[in-house]
Amino acid sequence: MTLVVAGAAAVYTLRIADDCLVLSHRLAQWSSWAPALEDDLALTNIALDLLGQARGMYARIAELDGTGRSEDDYAFLRGERAFVNCQLVEHENGDFATTMVRQLLCSTYQLAQWQALTASTDEQVAAVATKAVKETAYHRDLATDWTLRLGDGTDESHRRMEHALAALWPFTAELFESDAVTREVAALGVGPDPGDLRPEWDAYITRVLGDATLPAPEVSWRPTGGRQGLHTEAFGYMLAEMQHVHRSFPGVTW
Amino acid sequence: MRSSGQIDQGGAEGVPTGSPAAADPVADPREADFQALIDADQRIEPRDWMPDGYRKTLIRQIAQHAHSEIIGMQPEGNWITRAPSLRRKAILMAKVQDEAGHGLYLYCAAETLGVDRAELIDLLHQGRQKYSSIFNYPTLTWADVGAIGWLVDGAAITNQIPLCRCSFGPYARAMVRVCKEESFHQRQGFESLYTLSHGSPEQHEMAQDAVNRWWWPSIEMLGPPDTDSTHSAQSTAWGIKRFSNDALRQRFVDMVAPQAVVLGLTPPDPELRWNEQRGHYDFGEPDFEELRRVVGGDGPCNRQRAAHHLKAHEDGAWVREASAAYAAKHAATTAAA
Ligand SMILES: [Fe+2]
Ligand SMILES: [Fe+2]
């Protein structure tokens, strides 16, 4: 299945929207399963913010690709190969440590990205970004707090955090990949080339992991492909669940 | 939603049967002042003197109400990952989050009476405190989310509006905030169900099926009939309970019966009709035997709900321990500095 949107700006925006939607969905899976009520509230808060960000971006994509499709067309009527989120966001929740490490890695990236997007030449994207910066700063703070607490908490929490980092770290390489789409968009001033976000991300993550007494893992494996619609096996199950009801009743209003 | 009620075959406001409502064996001279405050419709605050029975009754009722909010997250949360549009998904996530918030305020209100949340959660896990019977029914289709919003949040509001005037200040204040959100939930549920009912034939059928399954359990949520509810006199005297279960049930039916007409859905009660003389709807006899069974632990989902909550709690133990360890280390560092 080919990408369903045309034009570099639309593809680029779709990548960001899909990152938000998929991560939101994963976080929402925590509902009623979090370690404490406060954590349930916090995870749902982040999931709601991300869903709002995705919806803001889908609305813009429908204009950019000239199809005028609805947000639900993007979310519910594309197959596995048409989603262009990075693989990190689709990674299964695992334990609370895995979810929080994933959140730290993602939110740090997304915050840098939204900050750069506030200066986008695309005014609608800039408007979504302005709101998203505030929200994402909170997501990053929350994930940072948990990283410190769990990294420097008990032996068990430390061990779980190391395990989570080892599992997720390989997926971070993909976040910073540049390609023809990102180069074109950067040249137009629509958004940053992901490679340019790396120094800020590295600096923040290194500092937090250091404070949390967690060594950054050394890995040789660098999975990639999400931006081309190549996903992990777990993603198909996620989409099947997410899209099932919508697709079972074609063309109706909800 | 989350009604406080029907717990232990308890009253509509969750006052447990055979509750410690019995008056203190030796009358305390302060009791007259306490009762005078209540009779003057004043609020009792946590620092005020109160009879032991009043304190125990409230702890139990507020805790069971809190547990209901929290357990209620399960049946509705069950549909978050399958919500059929992004808009509905956002609404449902926000609703389930509100319920978590309600649970939190209520646990805090209970804590003002000298217990802590962890103890109350242990009592829930041991089955010594209950939660609303309604959450022991499964959510089988998407339409159940709308039906719960309309009927279950509707019954909860019916129960809770009088609690906004409850004699215990922290509970009354929590209820004011909760009721605002519950009525929002009820409108959203109604709107969702309306959309389904007026959608495709399959959507309409799904909505009707959901109403068929949720109608009676929602009516039963208001508690056993007044004839079986012998414990409410003390709660009434204490300003905790203001209306009988049957009075609240009538109020609920009077609210939802005309709404069903607007929805274009038929409640599964052939006896439901307007009674001009009474100025109320007549309705059939709820199956109180079923309510007793469900409250007693043999509803479709009692075991599942309890196991889910316990598993989440146990899975989170290492996280809570890590937080405590980190806080202790941090406190030690700060103190040393
Ligand atoms: Fe509610
Ligand atoms: Fe509630």
Coordinates of C-alpha atoms and ligand atoms in Angstrom, one line a residue:
Chain A
M1 CA 0.0 0.0 0.0
T2 CA 1.4 3.3 -1.0
L3 CA 1.3 6.4 1.2
V4 CA -2.1 8.0 1.0
V5 CA -1.0 11.6 1.2
A6 CA 0.8 13.6 -1.5
G7 CA 3.3 16.4 -1.1
A8 CA 6.3 16.6 1.3
A9 CA 4.5 18.9 3.7
A10 CA 1.6 16.6 4.0
V11 CA 3.8 13.5 4.5
Y12 CA 5.9 15.3 7.1
T13 CA 2.8 16.5 9.0
L14 CA 1.3 13.0 8.8
R15 CA 4.4 11.5 10.4
I16 CA 4.0 13.9 13.4
A17 CA 0.3 13.2 13.6
D18 CA 0.7 9.5 13.5
D19 CA 3.4 9.6 16.2
C20 CA 0.9 11.4 18.4
L21 CA -2.1 9.2 17.7
V22 CA -0.2 5.9 18.2
L23 CA 1.5 7.0 21.4
S24 CA -1.8 8.3 22.7
H25 CA -3.4 5.0 22.0
R26 CA -0.7 3.1 23.8
L27 CA -0.9 5.4 26.8
A28 CA -4.7 5.1 26.9
Q29 CA -4.3 1.3 27.2
W30 CA -3.1 2.0 30.8
S31 CA -6.5 3.3 31.8
S32 CA -7.4 1.5 35.1
W33 CA -4.1 -0.3 35.1
A34 CA -1.7 2.3 36.5
P35 CA 0.2 1.8 39.8
A36 CA -1.9 4.5 41.6
L37 CA -4.9 6.7 40.8
E38 CA -2.7 9.8 40.3
D39 CA -0.7 7.9 37.7
D40 CA -3.8 6.8 35.9
L41 CA -4.8 10.5 35.7
A42 CA -1.4 11.6 34.5
L43 CA -1.2 8.9 31.8
T44 CA -4.6 9.7 30.5
N45 CA -3.8 13.4 30.5
I46 CA -0.8 12.8 28.3
A47 CA -2.9 10.5 26.1
L48 CA -5.6 13.2 25.7
D49 CA -3.0 15.9 24.9
L50 CA -1.5 13.7 22.2
L51 CA -4.8 12.9 20.8
G52 CA -5.6 16.6 20.5
Q53 CA -2.3 17.2 18.8
A54 CA -2.9 14.4 16.3
R55 CA -6.4 15.8 15.5
G56 CA -5.0 19.3 15.0
M57 CA -2.5 17.9 12.5
Y58 CA -4.9 15.6 10.6
A59 CA -7.2 18.6 10.0
R60 CA -4.2 20.4 8.4
I61 CA -3.1 17.4 6.4
A62 CA -6.5 17.1 4.7
E63 CA -5.9 20.6 3.4
L64 CA -2.3 20.1 2.5
D65 CA -3.0 16.9 0.5
G66 CA -6.1 18.5 -1.0
T67 CA -8.4 15.6 -0.2
G68 CA -10.4 17.2 2.5
R69 CA -10.7 13.9 4.3
S70 CA -11.8 13.7 7.9
E71 CA -9.6 13.0 10.9
D72 CA -11.3 9.6 11.2
D73 CA -10.4 8.7 7.6
Y74 CA -6.8 9.0 8.5
A75 CA -7.1 7.2 11.8
F76 CA -9.5 4.4 11.0
L77 CA -9.3 3.8 7.2
R78 CA -5.6 3.4 6.6
G79 CA -3.9 0.0 6.8
E80 CA -0.7 -0.9 8.6
R81 CA 1.5 0.1 5.6
A82 CA 0.0 3.6 5.3
F83 CA 0.9 4.7 8.9
V84 CA 4.1 6.6 9.0
N85 CA 4.8 6.9 12.8
C86 CA 8.1 5.9 14.1
Q87 CA 8.4 2.4 15.6
L88 CA 9.2 3.7 19.1
V89 CA 5.7 5.1 19.7
E90 CA 4.1 1.8 18.7
H91 CA 6.2 -0.3 21.1
E92 CA 4.1 -2.2 23.5
N93 CA 3.6 -0.7 27.0
G94 CA 5.3 -3.5 28.9
D95 CA 5.7 -2.5 32.6
F96 CA 5.5 1.0 34.0
A97 CA 9.3 1.4 33.5
T98 CA 9.0 0.6 29.8
T99 CA 6.2 3.1 29.4
M100 CA 8.0 5.8 31.3
V101 CA 11.3 5.3 29.4
R102 CA 9.4 5.4 26.1
Q103 CA 7.7 8.6 27.3
L104 CA 11.0 10.2 28.2
L105 CA 12.5 9.4 24.9
C106 CA 9.4 10.4 22.9
S107 CA 8.5 13.6 24.8
T108 CA 12.0 14.9 24.7
Y109 CA 12.0 14.5 21.0
Q110 CA 8.5 15.9 20.5
L111 CA 9.2 18.9 22.7
A112 CA 12.2 19.9 20.6
Q113 CA 10.1 19.3 17.5
W114 CA 7.1 21.3 18.6
Q115 CA 9.4 24.1 19.7
A116 CA 10.9 24.3 16.3
L117 CA 7.5 24.0 14.7
T118 CA 6.2 27.1 16.5
A119 CA 8.3 29.0 13.9
S120 CA 6.8 27.0 11.0
T121 CA 5.9 28.9 7.8
D122 CA 2.7 27.0 7.9
E123 CA 0.6 29.0 10.3
Q124 CA -1.8 26.2 11.2
V125 CA 1.0 23.9 12.1
A126 CA 2.6 26.7 14.1
A127 CA -0.7 27.2 16.0
V128 CA -0.9 23.5 16.9
A129 CA 2.8 23.6 17.9
T130 CA 2.3 26.6 20.2
K131 CA -0.3 24.8 22.3
A132 CA 1.6 21.5 22.1
V133 CA 4.8 23.0 23.5
K134 CA 3.2 23.7 26.8
E135 CA 1.6 20.3 26.9
T136 CA 4.7 18.4 25.9
A137 CA 6.9 20.2 28.4
Y138 CA 4.6 18.7 31.1
H139 CA 4.9 15.3 29.5
R140 CA 8.6 15.5 29.5
D141 CA 8.7 16.7 33.1
L142 CA 6.5 13.9 34.3
A143 CA 8.6 11.3 32.4
T144 CA 11.8 12.9 33.8
D145 CA 10.4 12.7 37.4
W146 CA 9.6 9.0 37.0
T147 CA 12.9 8.3 35.4
L148 CA 14.7 9.7 38.4
R149 CA 12.5 8.0 40.9
L150 CA 12.6 4.6 39.3
G151 CA 16.3 4.8 38.2
D152 CA 17.4 5.9 41.7
G153 CA 14.6 4.1 43.7
T154 CA 15.0 0.4 44.6
D155 CA 17.2 -2.3 43.1
E156 CA 14.2 -3.7 41.4
S157 CA 13.1 -0.4 39.8
H158 CA 16.7 0.3 38.7
R159 CA 16.9 -3.1 37.1
R160 CA 13.6 -2.6 35.3
M161 CA 14.7 0.8 34.0
E162 CA 17.9 -0.7 32.7
H163 CA 15.9 -3.4 31.0
A164 CA 13.5 -0.9 29.5
L165 CA 16.3 1.3 28.2
A166 CA 18.0 -1.6 26.6
A167 CA 14.8 -2.6 24.9
L168 CA 13.8 0.9 23.6
W169 CA 17.1 2.6 22.9
P170 CA 17.6 1.0 19.5
F171 CA 14.4 2.6 18.3
T172 CA 15.6 6.1 19.0
A173 CA 17.9 6.2 15.9
E174 CA 14.9 6.3 13.6
L175 CA 13.7 9.6 15.2
F176 CA 16.6 11.5 13.8
E177 CA 16.6 10.2 10.2
S178 CA 16.5 12.7 7.4
D179 CA 15.2 11.9 3.9
A180 CA 14.0 13.8 0.9
V181 CA 10.8 14.7 2.6
T182 CA 12.4 16.2 5.7
R183 CA 15.0 18.0 3.6
E184 CA 12.3 19.6 1.4
V185 CA 10.2 20.6 4.3
A186 CA 13.2 22.1 6.2
A187 CA 14.1 24.1 3.1
L188 CA 10.6 25.5 2.9
G189 CA 10.7 26.4 6.6
V190 CA 7.7 24.2 7.4
G191 CA 9.5 22.2 10.0
P192 CA 12.9 21.1 11.3
D193 CA 14.9 18.4 9.8
P194 CA 14.9 15.7 12.5
G195 CA 18.6 15.4 12.4
D196 CA 18.8 18.9 13.7
L197 CA 16.9 18.0 16.9
R198 CA 19.5 15.5 17.9
P199 CA 22.0 17.6 19.9
E200 CA 19.2 19.0 22.2
W201 CA 17.8 15.5 22.7
D202 CA 21.2 14.0 23.4
A203 CA 22.0 16.7 26.0
Y204 CA 18.8 16.3 27.9
I205 CA 18.6 12.6 27.9
T206 CA 22.2 12.2 28.9
R207 CA 21.7 14.6 31.8
V208 CA 18.5 12.8 33.0
L209 CA 19.9 9.3 32.7
G210 CA 23.0 10.5 34.6
D211 CA 20.9 11.9 37.4
A212 CA 18.9 8.7 37.5
T213 CA 22.1 6.6 37.8
L214 CA 21.2 4.9 34.6
P215 CA 23.9 4.3 32.0
A216 CA 22.9 4.9 28.4
P217 CA 23.0 1.6 26.6
E218 CA 25.4 0.7 23.8
V219 CA 23.6 -0.9 21.0
S220 CA 24.5 -1.9 17.4
W221 CA 20.9 -2.6 16.3
R222 CA 19.1 0.3 14.7
P223 CA 15.7 -0.7 13.5
T224 CA 14.0 1.6 11.0
G225 CA 11.2 1.8 8.5
G226 CA 8.3 3.4 10.3
R227 CA 8.4 6.5 8.2
Q228 CA 8.0 4.3 5.1
G229 CA 5.1 2.4 6.7
L230 CA 7.2 -0.6 7.9
H231 CA 6.1 -1.4 11.4
T232 CA 6.6 -4.0 14.1
E233 CA 4.3 -7.0 14.4
A234 CA 2.6 -5.5 17.5
F235 CA 1.4 -2.6 15.5
G236 CA -1.1 -4.7 13.4
Y237 CA -2.8 -5.8 16.5
M238 CA -3.1 -2.3 17.8
L239 CA -4.7 -1.1 14.6
A240 CA -7.0 -4.0 14.4
E241 CA -8.4 -3.2 17.8
M242 CA -8.5 0.6 17.2
Q243 CA -10.2 0.3 13.8
H244 CA -12.5 -2.6 14.3
V245 CA -15.8 -0.9 15.2
H246 CA -15.3 2.0 12.8
R247 CA -14.7 -0.3 9.9
S248 CA -17.5 -2.7 10.8
F249 CA -20.1 0.1 10.1
P250 CA -18.9 1.8 6.9
G251 CA -20.0 5.3 6.2
V252 CA -22.0 5.9 9.3
T253 CA -21.9 8.8 11.8
W254 CA -20.7 8.3 15.4
Chain B
M1 CA -20.8 8.2 37.3
R2 CA -20.5 5.9 40.1
S3 CA -23.2 5.8 42.5
S4 CA -22.4 5.5 46.0
G5 CA -25.3 3.2 46.5
Q6 CA -26.8 -0.2 46.8
I7 CA -23.8 -1.6 48.5
D8 CA -24.5 -4.5 50.9
Q9 CA -28.1 -4.3 49.8
G10 CA -27.5 -0.9 51.2
G11 CA -29.6 2.2 50.8
A12 CA -29.5 4.3 47.7
E13 CA -26.7 6.3 49.2
G14 CA -24.7 3.3 50.0
V15 CA -25.3 3.2 53.7
P16 CA -24.5 -0.4 54.5
T17 CA -27.1 -2.6 56.0
G18 CA -26.8 -3.1 59.6
S19 CA -24.4 -0.3 59.5
P20 CA -22.7 0.9 62.7
A21 CA -25.5 3.4 62.8
A22 CA -26.6 2.1 66.1
A23 CA -26.4 4.9 68.7
D24 CA -23.5 4.9 71.1
P25 CA -24.3 2.8 74.2
V26 CA -23.7 5.7 76.5
A27 CA -25.0 9.0 75.4
D28 CA -22.3 11.6 75.1
P29 CA -23.3 15.1 76.3
R30 CA -21.8 16.5 73.1
E31 CA -24.2 14.5 71.1
A32 CA -27.0 17.0 71.7
D33 CA -24.9 19.8 70.2
F34 CA -24.0 17.7 67.3
Q35 CA -27.6 16.8 66.6
A36 CA -28.6 20.4 66.9
L37 CA -26.1 21.4 64.3
I38 CA -27.5 18.8 61.9
D39 CA -31.1 19.7 62.7
A40 CA -30.2 23.3 61.9
D41 CA -28.9 22.1 58.5
Q42 CA -25.3 23.1 59.4
R43 CA -22.3 21.1 58.1
I44 CA -20.2 18.9 60.3
E45 CA -16.5 19.4 59.7
P46 CA -13.7 16.9 60.3
R47 CA -12.5 18.6 63.5
D48 CA -15.9 18.8 65.0
W49 CA -16.9 16.2 67.6
M50 CA -19.0 13.5 66.1
P51 CA -20.5 10.2 67.3
D52 CA -18.5 7.1 66.5
G53 CA -21.4 5.6 64.6
Y54 CA -21.6 8.7 62.4
R55 CA -17.9 8.6 61.6
K56 CA -18.0 4.9 60.8
T57 CA -21.1 5.1 58.7
L58 CA -19.6 8.0 56.6
I59 CA -16.2 6.3 56.2
R60 CA -17.9 3.2 54.9
Q61 CA -20.3 5.1 52.6
I62 CA -17.7 7.5 51.2
A63 CA -15.2 4.7 50.7
Q64 CA -17.7 2.6 48.9
H65 CA -18.6 5.5 46.8
A66 CA -14.9 6.1 45.9
H67 CA -14.5 2.4 45.1
S68 CA -17.5 2.6 42.8
E69 CA -15.9 5.5 40.9
I70 CA -12.7 3.5 40.5
I71 CA -14.2 0.1 39.6
G72 CA -16.5 2.0 37.2
M73 CA -13.4 2.9 35.1
Q74 CA -13.1 -0.7 34.0
P75 CA -16.4 -1.3 32.1
E76 CA -16.1 2.1 30.3
G77 CA -12.3 2.0 29.9
N78 CA -13.0 -1.3 28.1
W79 CA -14.0 0.7 25.0
I80 CA -11.3 3.4 24.9
T81 CA -9.1 1.5 22.5
R82 CA -12.1 0.7 20.2
A83 CA -14.0 4.0 20.2
P84 CA -15.2 4.5 16.6
S85 CA -14.2 8.1 16.1
L86 CA -11.4 10.3 17.5
R87 CA -14.0 12.6 18.9
R88 CA -15.7 9.9 20.8
K89 CA -12.4 8.5 21.9
A90 CA -11.4 11.8 23.4
I91 CA -14.8 12.2 25.2
L92 CA -14.6 8.7 26.6
M93 CA -11.0 9.1 27.8
A94 CA -11.9 12.4 29.5
K95 CA -14.9 10.8 31.1
V96 CA -13.0 7.8 32.5
Q97 CA -10.4 10.3 33.7
D98 CA -13.2 12.3 35.5
E99 CA -14.2 9.1 37.3
A100 CA -10.6 8.6 38.5
G101 CA -10.8 12.2 39.7
H102 CA -14.0 11.5 41.5
G103 CA -12.5 8.5 43.2
L104 CA -9.6 10.7 44.3
Y105 CA -11.7 13.5 45.9
L106 CA -13.8 10.9 47.6
Y107 CA -10.8 9.0 49.1
C108 CA -9.6 12.4 50.3
A109 CA -13.0 13.2 51.8
A110 CA -12.8 9.8 53.6
E111 CA -9.3 10.5 54.8
T112 CA -10.5 13.6 56.7
L113 CA -12.3 11.1 58.9
G114 CA -9.0 9.5 60.0
V115 CA -8.5 6.6 57.7
D116 CA -6.1 6.3 54.8
R117 CA -6.6 5.3 51.2
A118 CA -4.4 2.3 51.4
E119 CA -6.5 0.8 54.2
L120 CA -9.7 1.4 52.2
I121 CA -8.2 -0.2 49.2
D122 CA -7.2 -3.2 51.3
L123 CA -10.8 -3.5 52.5
L124 CA -12.0 -3.4 48.9
H125 CA -9.6 -6.2 48.0
Q126 CA -10.7 -8.3 50.9
G127 CA -14.3 -7.8 49.8
R128 CA -15.2 -6.1 53.1
Q129 CA -16.2 -2.9 51.3
K130 CA -18.1 -3.0 48.1
Y131 CA -18.8 -0.9 45.1
S132 CA -21.9 -0.2 43.1
S133 CA -23.6 -3.3 41.8
I134 CA -23.9 -1.8 38.3
F135 CA -20.3 -2.2 37.5
N136 CA -20.6 -6.0 37.7
Y137 CA -22.3 -6.0 34.3
P138 CA -20.2 -6.2 31.1
T139 CA -19.9 -3.6 28.4
L140 CA -20.4 -5.7 25.3
T141 CA -20.8 -3.3 22.5
W142 CA -19.9 0.4 21.7
A143 CA -23.5 1.4 22.5
D144 CA -23.0 0.3 26.1
V145 CA -20.8 3.4 26.6
G146 CA -23.7 5.6 25.6
A147 CA -26.2 3.6 27.6
I148 CA -24.0 3.9 30.7
G149 CA -23.6 7.6 30.3
W150 CA -27.4 8.1 29.9
L151 CA -28.7 5.6 32.5
V152 CA -25.9 4.9 35.0
D153 CA -24.6 8.4 35.2
G154 CA -28.3 9.4 35.3
A155 CA -29.0 7.2 38.3
A156 CA -25.8 8.4 40.0
I157 CA -26.9 12.0 39.7
T158 CA -30.3 11.1 41.2
N159 CA -28.5 9.5 44.1
Q160 CA -25.9 12.2 44.5
I161 CA -27.8 15.5 44.1
P162 CA -29.3 15.0 47.7
L163 CA -25.7 14.3 48.9
C164 CA -24.7 17.8 48.0
R165 CA -26.6 18.7 51.1
C166 CA -25.2 15.9 53.2
S167 CA -24.4 16.9 56.8
F168 CA -20.7 16.1 56.4
G169 CA -19.0 19.1 54.8
P170 CA -16.2 17.4 52.9
Y171 CA -18.5 14.8 51.4
A172 CA -21.1 17.5 50.5
R173 CA -18.5 19.6 48.8
A174 CA -17.0 16.7 46.9
M175 CA -20.6 15.9 45.6
V176 CA -21.1 19.4 44.3
R177 CA -18.2 19.1 42.0
V178 CA -18.9 15.5 41.1
C179 CA -22.5 16.2 40.2
K180 CA -21.5 18.9 37.8
E181 CA -19.3 16.4 35.9
E182 CA -21.9 13.6 36.1
S183 CA -24.5 15.7 34.5
F184 CA -22.1 16.4 31.7
H185 CA -21.5 12.7 31.3
Q186 CA -25.1 12.0 31.2
R187 CA -25.6 14.5 28.4
Q188 CA -22.7 13.1 26.4
G189 CA -24.1 9.6 26.9
F190 CA -27.5 10.7 25.7
E191 CA -26.1 12.4 22.7
S192 CA -24.0 9.3 21.8
L193 CA -27.0 7.1 22.1
Y194 CA -29.2 9.5 20.1
T195 CA -26.7 9.5 17.3
L196 CA -26.7 5.7 17.2
S197 CA -30.5 5.4 17.5
H198 CA -30.9 7.9 14.6
G199 CA -28.1 6.3 12.6
S200 CA -28.1 3.2 10.5
P201 CA -30.5 0.3 11.3
E202 CA -27.5 -1.7 12.7
Q203 CA -26.6 1.3 14.9
H204 CA -30.1 1.6 16.1
E205 CA -30.3 -2.1 16.9
M206 CA -27.1 -1.8 18.9
A207 CA -28.5 1.1 20.9
Q208 CA -31.7 -0.7 21.6
D209 CA -29.9 -3.8 22.7
A210 CA -27.7 -1.7 25.1
V211 CA -30.8 -0.1 26.6
N212 CA -32.4 -3.5 27.0
R213 CA -29.5 -4.7 29.0
W214 CA -28.8 -1.6 31.1
W215 CA -32.3 -0.4 31.9
W216 CA -33.1 -2.7 34.8
P217 CA -29.7 -2.8 36.4
S218 CA -29.7 1.0 36.4
I219 CA -33.1 1.1 38.2
E220 CA -31.8 -1.5 40.6
M221 CA -28.8 0.7 41.3
L222 CA -31.0 2.9 43.5
G223 CA -31.0 0.1 46.0
P224 CA -33.4 -2.4 47.5
P225 CA -37.1 -1.4 48.1
D226 CA -37.9 0.7 51.1
T227 CA -39.6 -2.3 52.7
D228 CA -36.2 -4.1 52.9
S229 CA -34.2 -1.1 53.8
T230 CA -34.5 -0.9 57.5
H231 CA -31.3 0.9 58.4
S232 CA -32.0 4.3 56.9
A233 CA -33.7 5.9 59.9
Q234 CA -30.4 6.8 61.6
S235 CA -28.8 8.0 58.4
T236 CA -31.8 10.2 57.8
A237 CA -31.6 11.6 61.4
W238 CA -27.9 12.3 60.7
G239 CA -28.6 14.2 57.6
I240 CA -26.8 11.7 55.4
K241 CA -29.8 10.2 53.7
R242 CA -32.5 12.5 52.6
F243 CA -34.8 10.4 50.4
S244 CA -35.8 6.8 50.4
N245 CA -34.6 4.4 47.8
D246 CA -38.0 4.1 46.2
A247 CA -38.5 7.9 46.2
L248 CA -35.1 8.2 44.3
R249 CA -36.1 5.4 42.0
Q250 CA -39.3 7.2 41.1
R251 CA -37.4 10.4 40.5
F252 CA -35.0 8.5 38.2
V253 CA -37.7 6.8 36.2
D254 CA -39.5 10.2 35.8
M255 CA -36.3 11.7 34.4
V256 CA -35.3 9.0 31.9
A257 CA -38.7 7.7 30.7
P258 CA -39.4 10.9 28.6
Q259 CA -35.8 11.0 27.5
A260 CA -36.2 7.4 26.0
V261 CA -39.0 8.8 23.8
V262 CA -36.6 11.5 22.5
L263 CA -34.0 8.8 21.9
G264 CA -36.4 6.7 19.9
L265 CA -35.6 3.7 22.1
T266 CA -38.0 1.5 24.0
P267 CA -37.3 0.7 27.7
P268 CA -37.8 -3.0 28.3
D269 CA -40.7 -2.5 30.7
P270 CA -44.2 -3.1 29.4
E271 CA -45.6 -1.5 32.5
L272 CA -43.9 1.8 32.0
R273 CA -46.5 4.5 31.4
W274 CA -47.4 8.0 32.6
N275 CA -49.9 8.1 35.5
E276 CA -51.8 11.3 35.3
Q277 CA -53.3 10.9 38.7
R278 CA -50.0 10.3 40.5
G279 CA -48.1 12.8 38.3
H280 CA -45.4 10.1 37.9
Y281 CA -44.5 7.3 35.7
D282 CA -45.7 3.8 36.7
F283 CA -43.1 1.1 36.2
G284 CA -42.7 -2.6 36.7
E285 CA -41.1 -4.3 39.6
P286 CA -37.3 -4.5 39.4
D287 CA -35.8 -7.9 40.0
F288 CA -34.5 -7.4 43.4
E289 CA -33.4 -11.0 43.7
E290 CA -31.0 -10.3 40.9
L291 CA -29.7 -7.2 42.7
R292 CA -29.1 -9.4 45.8
R293 CA -27.2 -11.9 43.8
V294 CA -25.1 -9.3 42.1
V295 CA -24.4 -7.4 45.3
G296 CA -23.6 -10.8 46.9
G297 CA -20.8 -11.4 44.5
D298 CA -22.5 -13.5 41.7
G299 CA -22.9 -10.9 39.0
P300 CA -21.4 -11.5 35.6
C301 CA -18.2 -9.5 36.3
N302 CA -17.7 -9.4 40.1
R303 CA -14.7 -11.7 40.0
Q304 CA -13.2 -10.0 36.9
R305 CA -13.5 -6.5 38.3
A306 CA -12.0 -7.5 41.7
A307 CA -9.2 -9.4 40.0
H308 CA -8.4 -6.6 37.6
H309 CA -8.2 -4.0 40.4
L310 CA -6.0 -6.3 42.5
K311 CA -3.7 -7.1 39.7
A312 CA -3.2 -3.4 38.8
H313 CA -2.5 -2.8 42.5
E314 CA 0.0 -5.6 42.9
D315 CA 1.7 -4.9 39.6
G316 CA 2.2 -1.3 40.8
A317 CA 3.7 -2.3 44.1
W318 CA 7.3 -2.1 42.9
V319 CA 6.6 1.4 41.6
R320 CA 5.1 2.6 44.9
E321 CA 8.1 1.1 46.7
A322 CA 10.5 2.8 44.4
S323 CA 8.8 6.1 44.9
A324 CA 9.0 5.7 48.7
A325 CA 12.7 4.7 48.5
Y326 CA 13.5 7.6 46.3
A327 CA 11.7 10.1 48.5
A328 CA 13.5 8.7 51.6
K329 CA 16.9 9.0 49.9
H330 CA 16.1 12.4 48.7
A331 CA 14.9 13.5 52.2
A332 CA 18.1 12.1 53.7
T333 CA 20.2 14.0 51.1
T334 CA 18.3 17.3 51.7
A335 CA 18.6 16.9 55.5
A336 CA 22.4 16.2 55.2
A337 CA 22.9 19.2 52.9
Ligands
FE1 FE -19.7 9.8 35.5
FE2 FE -18.2 9.7 38.8

